[in-house]
Short mmCIF file of C-alpha atoms in Angstrom, two decimals:
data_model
loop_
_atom_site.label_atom_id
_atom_site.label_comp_id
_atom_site.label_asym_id
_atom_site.label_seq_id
_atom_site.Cartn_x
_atom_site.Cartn_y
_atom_site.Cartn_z
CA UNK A 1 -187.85 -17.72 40.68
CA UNK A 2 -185.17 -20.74 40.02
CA UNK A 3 -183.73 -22.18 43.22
CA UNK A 4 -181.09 -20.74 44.23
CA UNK A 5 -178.03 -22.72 45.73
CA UNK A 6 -174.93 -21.52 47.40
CA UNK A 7 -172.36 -23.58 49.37
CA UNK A 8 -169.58 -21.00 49.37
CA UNK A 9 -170.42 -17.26 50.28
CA UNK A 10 -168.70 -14.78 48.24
CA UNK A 11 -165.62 -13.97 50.77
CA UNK A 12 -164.82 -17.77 50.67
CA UNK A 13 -164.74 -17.63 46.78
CA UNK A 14 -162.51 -14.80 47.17
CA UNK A 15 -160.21 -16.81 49.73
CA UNK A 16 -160.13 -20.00 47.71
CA UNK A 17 -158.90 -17.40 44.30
CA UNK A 18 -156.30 -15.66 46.89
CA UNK A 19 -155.04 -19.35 48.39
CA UNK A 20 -154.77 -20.51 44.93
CA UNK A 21 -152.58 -17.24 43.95
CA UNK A 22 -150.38 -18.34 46.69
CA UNK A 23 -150.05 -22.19 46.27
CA UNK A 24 -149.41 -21.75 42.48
CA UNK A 25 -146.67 -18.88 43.03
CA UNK A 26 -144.89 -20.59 46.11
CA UNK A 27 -145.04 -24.40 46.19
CA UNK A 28 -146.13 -24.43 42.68
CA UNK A 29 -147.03 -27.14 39.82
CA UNK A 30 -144.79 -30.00 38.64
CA UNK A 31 -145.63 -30.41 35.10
CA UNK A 32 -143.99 -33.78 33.60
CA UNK A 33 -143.61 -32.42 29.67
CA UNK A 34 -141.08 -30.79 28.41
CA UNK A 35 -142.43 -28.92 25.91
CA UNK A 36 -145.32 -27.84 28.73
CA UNK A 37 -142.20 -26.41 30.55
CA UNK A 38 -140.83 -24.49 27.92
CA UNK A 39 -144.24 -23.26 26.88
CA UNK A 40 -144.87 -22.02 30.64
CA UNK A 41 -140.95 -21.17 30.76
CA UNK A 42 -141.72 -18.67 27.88
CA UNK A 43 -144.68 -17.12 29.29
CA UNK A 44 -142.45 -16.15 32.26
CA UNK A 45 -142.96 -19.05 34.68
CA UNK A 46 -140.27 -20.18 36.91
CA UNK A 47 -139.15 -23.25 36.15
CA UNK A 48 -136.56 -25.41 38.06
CA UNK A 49 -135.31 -27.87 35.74
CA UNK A 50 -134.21 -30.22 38.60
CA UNK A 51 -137.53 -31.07 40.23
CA UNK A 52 -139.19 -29.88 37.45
CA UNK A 53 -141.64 -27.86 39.75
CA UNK A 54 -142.97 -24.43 37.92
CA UNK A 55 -144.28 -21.59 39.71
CA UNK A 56 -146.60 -19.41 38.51
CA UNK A 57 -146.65 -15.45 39.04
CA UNK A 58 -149.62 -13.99 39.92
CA UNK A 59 -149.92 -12.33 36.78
CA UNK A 60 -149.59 -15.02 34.62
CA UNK A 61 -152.74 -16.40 36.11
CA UNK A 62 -155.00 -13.57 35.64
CA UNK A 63 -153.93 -12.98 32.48
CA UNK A 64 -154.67 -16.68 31.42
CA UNK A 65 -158.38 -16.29 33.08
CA UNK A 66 -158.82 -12.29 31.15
CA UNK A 67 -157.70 -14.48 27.81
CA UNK A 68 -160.26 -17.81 28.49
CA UNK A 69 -163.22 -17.32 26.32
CA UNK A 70 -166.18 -17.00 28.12
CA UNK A 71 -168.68 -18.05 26.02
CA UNK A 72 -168.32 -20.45 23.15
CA UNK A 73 -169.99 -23.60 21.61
CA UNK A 74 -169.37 -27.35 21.37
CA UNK A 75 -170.40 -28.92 18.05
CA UNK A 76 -172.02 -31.59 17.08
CA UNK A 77 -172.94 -33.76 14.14
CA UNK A 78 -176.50 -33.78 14.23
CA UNK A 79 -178.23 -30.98 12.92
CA UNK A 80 -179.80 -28.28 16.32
CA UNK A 81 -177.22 -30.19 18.58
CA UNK A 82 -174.77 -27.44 19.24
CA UNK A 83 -174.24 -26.84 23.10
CA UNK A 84 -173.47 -23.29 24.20
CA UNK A 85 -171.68 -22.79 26.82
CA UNK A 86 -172.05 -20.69 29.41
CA UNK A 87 -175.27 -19.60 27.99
CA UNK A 88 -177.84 -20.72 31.28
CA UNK A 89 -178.35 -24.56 30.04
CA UNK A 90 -176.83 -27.75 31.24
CA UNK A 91 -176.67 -31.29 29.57
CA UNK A 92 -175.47 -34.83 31.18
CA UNK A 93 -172.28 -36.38 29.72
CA UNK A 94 -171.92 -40.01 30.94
CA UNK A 95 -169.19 -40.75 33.41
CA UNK A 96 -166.39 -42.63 32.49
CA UNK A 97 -163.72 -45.13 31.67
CA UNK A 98 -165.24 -47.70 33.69
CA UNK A 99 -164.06 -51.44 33.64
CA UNK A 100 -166.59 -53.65 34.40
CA UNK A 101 -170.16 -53.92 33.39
CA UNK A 102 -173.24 -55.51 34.94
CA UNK A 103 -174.87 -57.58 32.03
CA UNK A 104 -178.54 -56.23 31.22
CA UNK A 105 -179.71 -59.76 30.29
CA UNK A 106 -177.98 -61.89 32.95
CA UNK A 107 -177.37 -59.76 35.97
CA UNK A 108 -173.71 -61.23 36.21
CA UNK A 109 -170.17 -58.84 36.65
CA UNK A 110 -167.46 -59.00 33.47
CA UNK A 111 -165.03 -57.43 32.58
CA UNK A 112 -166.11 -54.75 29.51
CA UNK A 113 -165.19 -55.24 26.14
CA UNK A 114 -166.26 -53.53 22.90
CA UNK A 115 -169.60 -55.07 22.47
CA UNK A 116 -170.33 -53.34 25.76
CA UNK A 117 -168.60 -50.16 24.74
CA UNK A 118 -170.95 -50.13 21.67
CA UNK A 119 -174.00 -50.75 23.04
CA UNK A 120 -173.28 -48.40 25.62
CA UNK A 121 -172.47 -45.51 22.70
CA UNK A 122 -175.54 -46.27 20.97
CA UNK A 123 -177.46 -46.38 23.95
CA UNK A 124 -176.11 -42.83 24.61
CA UNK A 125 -176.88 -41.48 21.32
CA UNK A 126 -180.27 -42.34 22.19
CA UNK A 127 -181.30 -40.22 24.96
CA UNK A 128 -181.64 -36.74 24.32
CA UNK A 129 -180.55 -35.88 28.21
CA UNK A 130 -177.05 -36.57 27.26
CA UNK A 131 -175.25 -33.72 25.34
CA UNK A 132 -171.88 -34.94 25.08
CA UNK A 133 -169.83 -38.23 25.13
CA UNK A 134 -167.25 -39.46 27.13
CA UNK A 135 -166.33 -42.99 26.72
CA UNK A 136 -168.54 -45.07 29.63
CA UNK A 137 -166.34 -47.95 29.67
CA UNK A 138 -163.12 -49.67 28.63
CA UNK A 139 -163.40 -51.77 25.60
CA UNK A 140 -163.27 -49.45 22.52
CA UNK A 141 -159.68 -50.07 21.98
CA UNK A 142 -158.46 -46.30 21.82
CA UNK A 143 -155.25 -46.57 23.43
CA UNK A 144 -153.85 -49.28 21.24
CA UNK A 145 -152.14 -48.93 17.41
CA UNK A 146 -152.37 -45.71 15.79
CA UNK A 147 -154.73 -47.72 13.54
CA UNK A 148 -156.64 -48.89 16.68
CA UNK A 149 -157.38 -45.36 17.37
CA UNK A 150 -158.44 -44.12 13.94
CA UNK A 151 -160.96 -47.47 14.06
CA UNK A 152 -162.30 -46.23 17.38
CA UNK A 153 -162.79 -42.67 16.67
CA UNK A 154 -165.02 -43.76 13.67
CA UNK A 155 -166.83 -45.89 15.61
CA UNK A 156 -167.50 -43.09 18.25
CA UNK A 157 -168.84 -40.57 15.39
CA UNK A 158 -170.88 -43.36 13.27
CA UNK A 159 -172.77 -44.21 16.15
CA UNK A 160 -173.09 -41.20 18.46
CA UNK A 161 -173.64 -37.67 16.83
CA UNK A 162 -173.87 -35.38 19.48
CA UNK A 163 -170.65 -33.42 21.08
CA UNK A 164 -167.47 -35.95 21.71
CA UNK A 165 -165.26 -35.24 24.74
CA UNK A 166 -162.04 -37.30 24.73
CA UNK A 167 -158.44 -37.70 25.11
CA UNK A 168 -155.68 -38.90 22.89
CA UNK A 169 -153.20 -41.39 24.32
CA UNK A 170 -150.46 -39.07 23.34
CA UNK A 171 -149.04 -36.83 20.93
CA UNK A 172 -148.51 -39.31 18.75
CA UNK A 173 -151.83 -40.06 18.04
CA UNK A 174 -153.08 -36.77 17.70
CA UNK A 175 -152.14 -35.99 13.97
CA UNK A 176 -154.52 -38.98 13.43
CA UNK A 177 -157.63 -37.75 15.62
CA UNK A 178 -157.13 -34.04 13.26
CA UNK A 179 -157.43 -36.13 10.02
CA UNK A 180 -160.90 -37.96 11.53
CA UNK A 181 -162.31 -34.44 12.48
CA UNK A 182 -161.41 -33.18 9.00
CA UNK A 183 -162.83 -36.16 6.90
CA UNK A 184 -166.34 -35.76 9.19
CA UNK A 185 -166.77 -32.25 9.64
CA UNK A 186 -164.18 -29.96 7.07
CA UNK A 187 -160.90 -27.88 6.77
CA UNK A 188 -159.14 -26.67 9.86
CA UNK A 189 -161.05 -23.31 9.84
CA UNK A 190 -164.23 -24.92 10.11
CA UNK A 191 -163.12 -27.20 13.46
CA UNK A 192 -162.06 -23.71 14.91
CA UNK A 193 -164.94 -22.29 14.18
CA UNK A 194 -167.15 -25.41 15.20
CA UNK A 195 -165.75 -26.79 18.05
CA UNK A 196 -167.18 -30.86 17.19
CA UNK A 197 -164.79 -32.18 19.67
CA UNK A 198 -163.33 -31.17 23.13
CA UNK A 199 -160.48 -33.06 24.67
CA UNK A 200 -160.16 -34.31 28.32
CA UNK A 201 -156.88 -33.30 30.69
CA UNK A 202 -156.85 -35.20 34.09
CA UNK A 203 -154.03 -33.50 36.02
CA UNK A 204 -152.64 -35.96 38.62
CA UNK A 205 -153.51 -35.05 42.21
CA UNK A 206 -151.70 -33.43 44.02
CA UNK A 207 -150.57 -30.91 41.73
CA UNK A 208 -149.27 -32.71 38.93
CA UNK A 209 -149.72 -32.05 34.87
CA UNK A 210 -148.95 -35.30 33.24
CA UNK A 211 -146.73 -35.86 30.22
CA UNK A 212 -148.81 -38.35 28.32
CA UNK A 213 -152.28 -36.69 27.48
CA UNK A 214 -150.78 -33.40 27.98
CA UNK A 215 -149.10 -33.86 24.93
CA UNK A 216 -151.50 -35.13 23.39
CA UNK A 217 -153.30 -32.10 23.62
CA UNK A 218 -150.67 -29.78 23.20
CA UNK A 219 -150.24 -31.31 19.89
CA UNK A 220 -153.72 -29.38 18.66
CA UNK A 221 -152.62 -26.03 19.75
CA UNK A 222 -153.93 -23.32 16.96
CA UNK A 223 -156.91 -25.99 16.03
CA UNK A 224 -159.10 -24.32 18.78
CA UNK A 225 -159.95 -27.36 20.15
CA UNK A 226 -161.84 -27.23 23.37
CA UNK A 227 -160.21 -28.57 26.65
CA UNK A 228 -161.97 -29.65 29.53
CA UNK A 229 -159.83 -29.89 32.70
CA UNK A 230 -160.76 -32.48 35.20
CA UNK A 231 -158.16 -33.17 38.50
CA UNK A 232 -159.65 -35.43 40.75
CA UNK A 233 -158.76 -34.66 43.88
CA UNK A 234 -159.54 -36.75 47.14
CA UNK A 235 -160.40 -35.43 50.41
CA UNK A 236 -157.97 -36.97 53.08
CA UNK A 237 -155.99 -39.27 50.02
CA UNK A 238 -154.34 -36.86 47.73
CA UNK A 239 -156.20 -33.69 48.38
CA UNK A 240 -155.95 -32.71 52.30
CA UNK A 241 -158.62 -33.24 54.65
CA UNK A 242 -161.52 -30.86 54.35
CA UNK A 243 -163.48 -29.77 51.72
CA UNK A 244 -162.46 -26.11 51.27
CA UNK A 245 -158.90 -26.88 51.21
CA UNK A 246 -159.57 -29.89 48.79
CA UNK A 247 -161.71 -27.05 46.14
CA UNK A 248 -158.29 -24.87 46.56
CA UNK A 249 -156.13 -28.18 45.34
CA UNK A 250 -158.69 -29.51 42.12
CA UNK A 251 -158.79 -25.36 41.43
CA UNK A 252 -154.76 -25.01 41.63
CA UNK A 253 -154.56 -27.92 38.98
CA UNK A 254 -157.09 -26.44 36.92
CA UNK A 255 -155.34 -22.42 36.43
CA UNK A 256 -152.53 -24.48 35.95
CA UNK A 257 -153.57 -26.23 33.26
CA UNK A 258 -155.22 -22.94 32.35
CA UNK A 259 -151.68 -20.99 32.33
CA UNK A 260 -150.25 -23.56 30.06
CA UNK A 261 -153.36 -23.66 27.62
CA UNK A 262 -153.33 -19.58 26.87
CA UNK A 263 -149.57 -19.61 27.12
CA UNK A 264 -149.51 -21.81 24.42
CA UNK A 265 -151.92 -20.84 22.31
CA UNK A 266 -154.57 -17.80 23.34
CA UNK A 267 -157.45 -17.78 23.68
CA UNK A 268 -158.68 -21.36 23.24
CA UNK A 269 -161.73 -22.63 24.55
CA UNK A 270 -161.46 -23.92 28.29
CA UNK A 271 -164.04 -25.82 30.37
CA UNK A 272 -163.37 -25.54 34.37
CA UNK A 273 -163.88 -29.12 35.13
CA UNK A 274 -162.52 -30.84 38.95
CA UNK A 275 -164.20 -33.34 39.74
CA UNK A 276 -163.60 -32.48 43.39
CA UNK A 277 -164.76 -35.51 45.86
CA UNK A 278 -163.48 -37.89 48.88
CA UNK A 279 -162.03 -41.01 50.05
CA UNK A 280 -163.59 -43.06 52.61
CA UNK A 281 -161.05 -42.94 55.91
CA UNK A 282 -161.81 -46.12 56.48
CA UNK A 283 -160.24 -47.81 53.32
CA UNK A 284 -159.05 -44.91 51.91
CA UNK A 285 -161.16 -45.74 48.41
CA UNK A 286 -162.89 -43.18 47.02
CA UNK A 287 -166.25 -42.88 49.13
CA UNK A 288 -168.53 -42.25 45.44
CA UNK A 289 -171.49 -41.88 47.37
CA UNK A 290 -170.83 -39.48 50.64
CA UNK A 291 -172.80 -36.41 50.71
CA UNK A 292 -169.68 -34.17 50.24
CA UNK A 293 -169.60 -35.17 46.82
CA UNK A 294 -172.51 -32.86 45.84
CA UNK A 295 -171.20 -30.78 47.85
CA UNK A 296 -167.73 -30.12 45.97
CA UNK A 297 -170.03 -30.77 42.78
CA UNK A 298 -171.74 -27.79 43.49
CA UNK A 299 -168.49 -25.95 44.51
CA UNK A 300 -166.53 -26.45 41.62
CA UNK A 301 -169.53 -24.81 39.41
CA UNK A 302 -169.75 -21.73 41.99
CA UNK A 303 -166.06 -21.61 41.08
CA UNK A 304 -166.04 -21.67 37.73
CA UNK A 305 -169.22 -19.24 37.36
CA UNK A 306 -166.74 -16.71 39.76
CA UNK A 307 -164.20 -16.88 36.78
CA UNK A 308 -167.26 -16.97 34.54
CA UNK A 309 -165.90 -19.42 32.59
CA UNK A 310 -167.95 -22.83 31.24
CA UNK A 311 -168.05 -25.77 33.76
CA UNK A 312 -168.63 -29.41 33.78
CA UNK A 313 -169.48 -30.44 37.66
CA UNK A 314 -169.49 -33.91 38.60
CA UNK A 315 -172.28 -35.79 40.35
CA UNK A 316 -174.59 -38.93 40.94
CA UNK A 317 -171.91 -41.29 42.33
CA UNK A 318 -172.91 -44.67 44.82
CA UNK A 319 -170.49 -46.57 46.07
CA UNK A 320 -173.27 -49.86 45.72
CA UNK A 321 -171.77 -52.09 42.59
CA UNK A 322 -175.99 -52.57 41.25
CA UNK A 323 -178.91 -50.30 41.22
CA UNK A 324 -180.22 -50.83 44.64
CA UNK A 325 -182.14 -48.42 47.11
CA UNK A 326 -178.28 -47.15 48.63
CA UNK A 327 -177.91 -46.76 44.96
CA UNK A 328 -180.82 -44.31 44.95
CA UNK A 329 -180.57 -42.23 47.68
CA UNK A 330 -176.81 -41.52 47.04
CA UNK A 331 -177.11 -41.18 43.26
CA UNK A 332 -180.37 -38.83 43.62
CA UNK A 333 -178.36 -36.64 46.54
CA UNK A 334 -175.02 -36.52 45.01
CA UNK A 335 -176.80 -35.64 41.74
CA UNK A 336 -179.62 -32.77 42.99
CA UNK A 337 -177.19 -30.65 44.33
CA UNK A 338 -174.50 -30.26 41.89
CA UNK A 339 -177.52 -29.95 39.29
CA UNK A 340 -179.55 -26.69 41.49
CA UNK A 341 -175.86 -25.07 41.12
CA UNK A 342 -176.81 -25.62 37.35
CA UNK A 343 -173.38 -26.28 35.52
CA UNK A 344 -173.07 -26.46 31.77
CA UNK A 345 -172.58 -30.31 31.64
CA UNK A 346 -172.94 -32.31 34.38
CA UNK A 347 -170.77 -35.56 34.34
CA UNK A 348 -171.82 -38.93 36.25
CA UNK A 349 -174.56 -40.82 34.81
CA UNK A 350 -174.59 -44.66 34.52
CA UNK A 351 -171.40 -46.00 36.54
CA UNK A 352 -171.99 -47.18 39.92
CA UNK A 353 -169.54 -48.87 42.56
CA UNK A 354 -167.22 -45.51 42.67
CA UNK A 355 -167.02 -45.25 38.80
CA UNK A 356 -166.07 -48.44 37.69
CA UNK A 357 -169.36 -50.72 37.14
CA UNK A 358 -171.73 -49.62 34.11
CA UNK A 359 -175.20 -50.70 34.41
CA UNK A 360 -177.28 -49.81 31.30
CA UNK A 361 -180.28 -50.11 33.93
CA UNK A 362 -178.60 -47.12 36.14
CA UNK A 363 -178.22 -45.36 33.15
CA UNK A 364 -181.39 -44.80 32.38
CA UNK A 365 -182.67 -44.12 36.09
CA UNK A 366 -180.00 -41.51 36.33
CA UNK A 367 -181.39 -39.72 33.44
CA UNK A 368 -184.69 -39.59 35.60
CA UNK A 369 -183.05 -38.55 38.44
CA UNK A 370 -181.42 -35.71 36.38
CA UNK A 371 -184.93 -34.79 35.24
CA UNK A 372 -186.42 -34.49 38.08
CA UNK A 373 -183.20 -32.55 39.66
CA UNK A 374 -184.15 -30.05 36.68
CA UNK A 375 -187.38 -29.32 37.73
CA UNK A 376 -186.19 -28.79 40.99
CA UNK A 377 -183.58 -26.35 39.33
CA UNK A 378 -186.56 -24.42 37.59
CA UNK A 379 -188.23 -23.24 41.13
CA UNK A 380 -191.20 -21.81 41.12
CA UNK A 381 -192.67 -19.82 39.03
CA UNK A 382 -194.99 -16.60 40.08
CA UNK A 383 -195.77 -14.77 36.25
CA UNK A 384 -198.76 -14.24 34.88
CA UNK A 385 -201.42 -17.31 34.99
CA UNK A 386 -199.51 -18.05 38.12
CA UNK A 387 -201.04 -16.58 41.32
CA UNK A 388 -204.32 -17.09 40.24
CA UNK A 389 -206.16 -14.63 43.11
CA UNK A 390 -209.73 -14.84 40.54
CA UNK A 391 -209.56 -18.60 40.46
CA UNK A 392 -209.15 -19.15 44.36
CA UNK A 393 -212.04 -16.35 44.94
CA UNK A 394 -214.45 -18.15 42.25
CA UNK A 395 -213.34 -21.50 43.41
CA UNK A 396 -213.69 -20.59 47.13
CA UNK A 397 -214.05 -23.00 50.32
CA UNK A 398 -214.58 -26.86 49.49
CA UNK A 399 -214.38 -26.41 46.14
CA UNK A 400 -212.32 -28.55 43.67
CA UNK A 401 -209.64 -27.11 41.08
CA UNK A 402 -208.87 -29.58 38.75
CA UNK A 403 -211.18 -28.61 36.16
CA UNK A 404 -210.41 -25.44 36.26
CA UNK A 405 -208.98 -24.23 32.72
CA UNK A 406 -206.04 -22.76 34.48
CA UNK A 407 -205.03 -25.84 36.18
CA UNK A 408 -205.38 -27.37 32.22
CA UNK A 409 -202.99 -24.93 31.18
CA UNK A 410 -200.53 -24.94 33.57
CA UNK A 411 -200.58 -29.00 33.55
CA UNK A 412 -199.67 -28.77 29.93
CA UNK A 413 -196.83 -25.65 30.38
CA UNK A 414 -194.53 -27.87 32.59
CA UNK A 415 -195.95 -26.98 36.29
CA UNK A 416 -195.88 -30.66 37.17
CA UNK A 417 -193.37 -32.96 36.02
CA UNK A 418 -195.15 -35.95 34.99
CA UNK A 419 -192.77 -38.89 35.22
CA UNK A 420 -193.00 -41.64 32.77
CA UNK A 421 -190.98 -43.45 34.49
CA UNK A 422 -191.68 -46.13 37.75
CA UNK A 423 -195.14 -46.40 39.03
CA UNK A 424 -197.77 -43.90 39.52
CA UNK A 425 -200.94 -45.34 40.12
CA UNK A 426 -203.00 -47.17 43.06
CA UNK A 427 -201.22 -50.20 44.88
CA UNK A 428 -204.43 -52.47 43.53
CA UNK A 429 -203.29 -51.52 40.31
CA UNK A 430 -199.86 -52.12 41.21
CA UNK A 431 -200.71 -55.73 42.09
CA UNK A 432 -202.81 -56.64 39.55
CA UNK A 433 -199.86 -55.46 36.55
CA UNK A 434 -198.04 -58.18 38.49
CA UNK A 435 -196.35 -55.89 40.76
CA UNK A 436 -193.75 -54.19 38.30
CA UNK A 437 -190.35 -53.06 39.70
CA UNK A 438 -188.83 -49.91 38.49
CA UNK A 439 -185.69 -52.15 37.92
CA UNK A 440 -187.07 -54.29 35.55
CA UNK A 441 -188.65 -51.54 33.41
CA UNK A 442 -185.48 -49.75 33.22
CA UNK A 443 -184.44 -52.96 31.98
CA UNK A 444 -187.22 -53.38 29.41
CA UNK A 445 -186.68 -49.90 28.28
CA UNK A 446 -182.62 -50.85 27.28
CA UNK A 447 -184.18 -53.20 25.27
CA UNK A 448 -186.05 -51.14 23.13
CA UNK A 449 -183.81 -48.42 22.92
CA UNK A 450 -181.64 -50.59 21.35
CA UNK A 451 -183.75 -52.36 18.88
CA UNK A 452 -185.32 -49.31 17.34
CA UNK A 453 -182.68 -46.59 18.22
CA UNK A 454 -180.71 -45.35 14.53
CA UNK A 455 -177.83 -43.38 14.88
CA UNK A 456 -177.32 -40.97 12.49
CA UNK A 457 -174.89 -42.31 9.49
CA UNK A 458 -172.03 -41.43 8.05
CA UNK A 459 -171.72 -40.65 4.23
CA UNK A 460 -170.50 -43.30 2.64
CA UNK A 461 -167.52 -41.43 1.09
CA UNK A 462 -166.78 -40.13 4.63
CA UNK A 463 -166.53 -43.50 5.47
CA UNK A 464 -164.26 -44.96 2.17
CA UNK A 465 -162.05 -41.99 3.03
CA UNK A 466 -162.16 -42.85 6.69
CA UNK A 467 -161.02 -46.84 5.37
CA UNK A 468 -158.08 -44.89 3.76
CA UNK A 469 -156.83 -43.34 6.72
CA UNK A 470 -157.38 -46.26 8.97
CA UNK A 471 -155.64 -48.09 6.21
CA UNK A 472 -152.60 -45.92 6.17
CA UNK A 473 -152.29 -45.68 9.74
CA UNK A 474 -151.52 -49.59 10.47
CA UNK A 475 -149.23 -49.23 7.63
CA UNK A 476 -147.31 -46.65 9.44
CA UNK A 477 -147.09 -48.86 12.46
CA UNK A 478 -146.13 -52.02 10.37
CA UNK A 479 -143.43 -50.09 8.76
CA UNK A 480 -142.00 -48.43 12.10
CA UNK A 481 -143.05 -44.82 11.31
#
């Protein structure tokens, strides 16, 4: 059977629904855009223009979970890439926005800039464990011109052609992200219909919907465009201080956000997405690689599979700036449990030092970890060809069963995970290869990713056309559109 694991019982999932009812209704949300207000206004929300605080009746929030599709799928560019949701699989989406980056070839700390940002996509594109894109690090140069944007949105599709998950910096830019998706993948209809990008809310915590990417988003309503909510709430900082009453807060900011999406425009796709986790009480940073991290990882997709809605989780933090053995044990924890609670994406890999430092090295070792975290998902297995009661009898005392034909077959079906990754063999071995470090052939293995790795191209009249646009939006800009 698959392992099974549960961190909140049934009556606790109940509470947390029933707390949320109450927070949402009484103290409420405030939600910074106006035309979020009048949206939620409309739907019969009360809204106190003053404070701008909106509380939400009860029924508005059930009827916004009855109208959330439950099953849908996120496109992609390359052909069998399509991720459906809620469907029993899970991908890795990289974590994200981080500002610095340890350099693969000299070891030193900089600041990240867009030769960084592009290796990193390519390097994404790559691996076949990662299902969707977020942007790893700061450098691309999204949030500048509307031109700016158009360049970097190009970018992100010539060179990575799986799912995209990603924000605009406001609703001014958003006209230009619809004319991208239309040049790469068709007419409005078939973006509803295909889902090829999903867009990434971050309420602020405690209880606040922003103004900026809000609108952004809101700015796509009736395009069907995916939206992935992510609040990140932290224990004892600006969630309060334990970890059932800091799921309540990241799951009050999502069914807020939820409200507002079906109010606005029904039935759009919606991914349940808090990254739940904690600050450290003795700086009050966030603490990226305590224990409770899984924890709320693995909370927030027992949530979201109690709605029965689509989930990315979050996972695989360290709070160590380089891949180093603290790096290991709190990346492998903080990733194994969210991943047995088997989400739909799970967000985290290749940012250490609590989500700011990219190491392409990490990367790469996370993707193991991940691996092996899915075979640990996958249990164990008691079918046919499995008990193997004949074998064992034939076999019998002091015999030897690794010729046997079944242990052949089973070997080949995926009862062992054979890691091709780190070392596996004797310690004279080890020695005489010059004692390898698992470090070092992460390294090696960047390295020829990147020389041999070909994204998937554009058309070259998707790209003239995509000239055009990028042409016309710095003209808008230079003339003060």
């Amino acid at each position: 059977m698959k392992t099974l694991l549960q961190v909140l019982s049934d009556e606790e999932k109940d509470q947390i629904h029933e707390r949320t009812l109450t927070v949402l209704e009484n103290t409420g949300v405030r939600v910074d855009t106006a035309k979020g207000r009048q949206i939620l206004r409309d739907a019969g929300a009360q809204v106190d223009t003053n404070t701008q605080i909106v509380r939400f009746p009860r029924a508005l929030v059930e009827e916004a979970l009855h109208l959330a599709p439950k099953k849908f799928s996120l496109g992609a560019r390359r052909p069998g890439w399509d991720l459906e949701m809620n469907a029993g699989n899970c991908t890795l989406s990289a974590d994200g926005e981080g500002m610095f980056v340890g350099d693969w070839e000299t070891g030193e700390r900089r600041e990240s800039d867009f030769n960084d940002w592009l290796t990193a996509t390519r390097l994404l594109d790559a691996l076949d464990e990662i299902g969707v894109y977020w942007s790893i690090v700061e450098g691309g140069g999204g949030n500048g011109s509307p031109a700016d944007a158009v360049k970097y949105w190009r970018t992100i599709f010539r060179n990575f052609s799986k799912h995209v998950q990603d924000s605009t910096a406001g609703a001014e830019y958003s006209p230009w992200l619809l004319e991208v998706l239309q040049v790469i993948f068709g007419d409005k209809e078939t973006i509803r219909q295909g889902h090829p990008f999903s867009f990434l809310v971050c309420p602020q915590s405690p209880l606040i919907i922003d103004q900026q990417y809000t609108d952004g988003y809101l700015a796509l309503l009736g395009w069907d465009i995916p939206v992935a909510v992510m609040p990140m709430p932290l224990m004892g900082g600006t969630a309060p201080g334990s970890l059932i009453s800091t799921a309540i807060i990241g799951n009050c900011e999502v069914l807020a956000m939820l409200c507002l999406v079906q109010s606005g425009a029904p039935g759009t796709p919606f991914i349940y997405a808090p990254a739940l986790a904690i600050s450290d009480p003795r700086s009050g940073v966030y603490a990226a690689g305590s224990i409770e991290n899984g924890l709320l990882g693995a909370a927030a997709t027992e949530m979201a599979r109690y709605y029965n809605i689509p989930v990315d989780s979050s996972g695989g933090g360290s709070s160590h700036y380089i891949p180093t053995i603290q790096g290991g044990y709190e990346r492998a924890m903080n990733a194994m449990l969210p991943v047995l609670s088997w989400p739909d994406i799970l967000v985290g890999c290749g940012l250490l030092g609590g989500s700011m430092y990219l190491s392409f090295e990490q990367l790469l070792i996370d993707v193991e970890v991940y691996k092996m975290s899915r075979r640990a998902y996958q249990g164990i297995e008691s079918g046919e060809g499995k008990w193997l009661d004949e074998v064992i009898s034939r076999v019998g005392p002091g015999g030897y069963f690794m010729g046997e034909r079944s242990t052949v077959k089973n070997l080949r079906s995926g009862e062992w995970y054979l890691s091709k990754f780190g070392w596996h063999d004797s310690y004279e071995a080890w020695v005489n290869a010059g004692k390898p470090m698992v470090l070092d052939e992460a390294c090696e293995k960047v390295k020829h990713i990147l020389a041999n790795h070909e994204s998937l191209p554009l058309d070259d009249h998707i790209e003239r056309e995509l000239d055009r646009i990028q042409e016309k939006a710095r003209e808008t800009t230079e003339n003060g559109a």
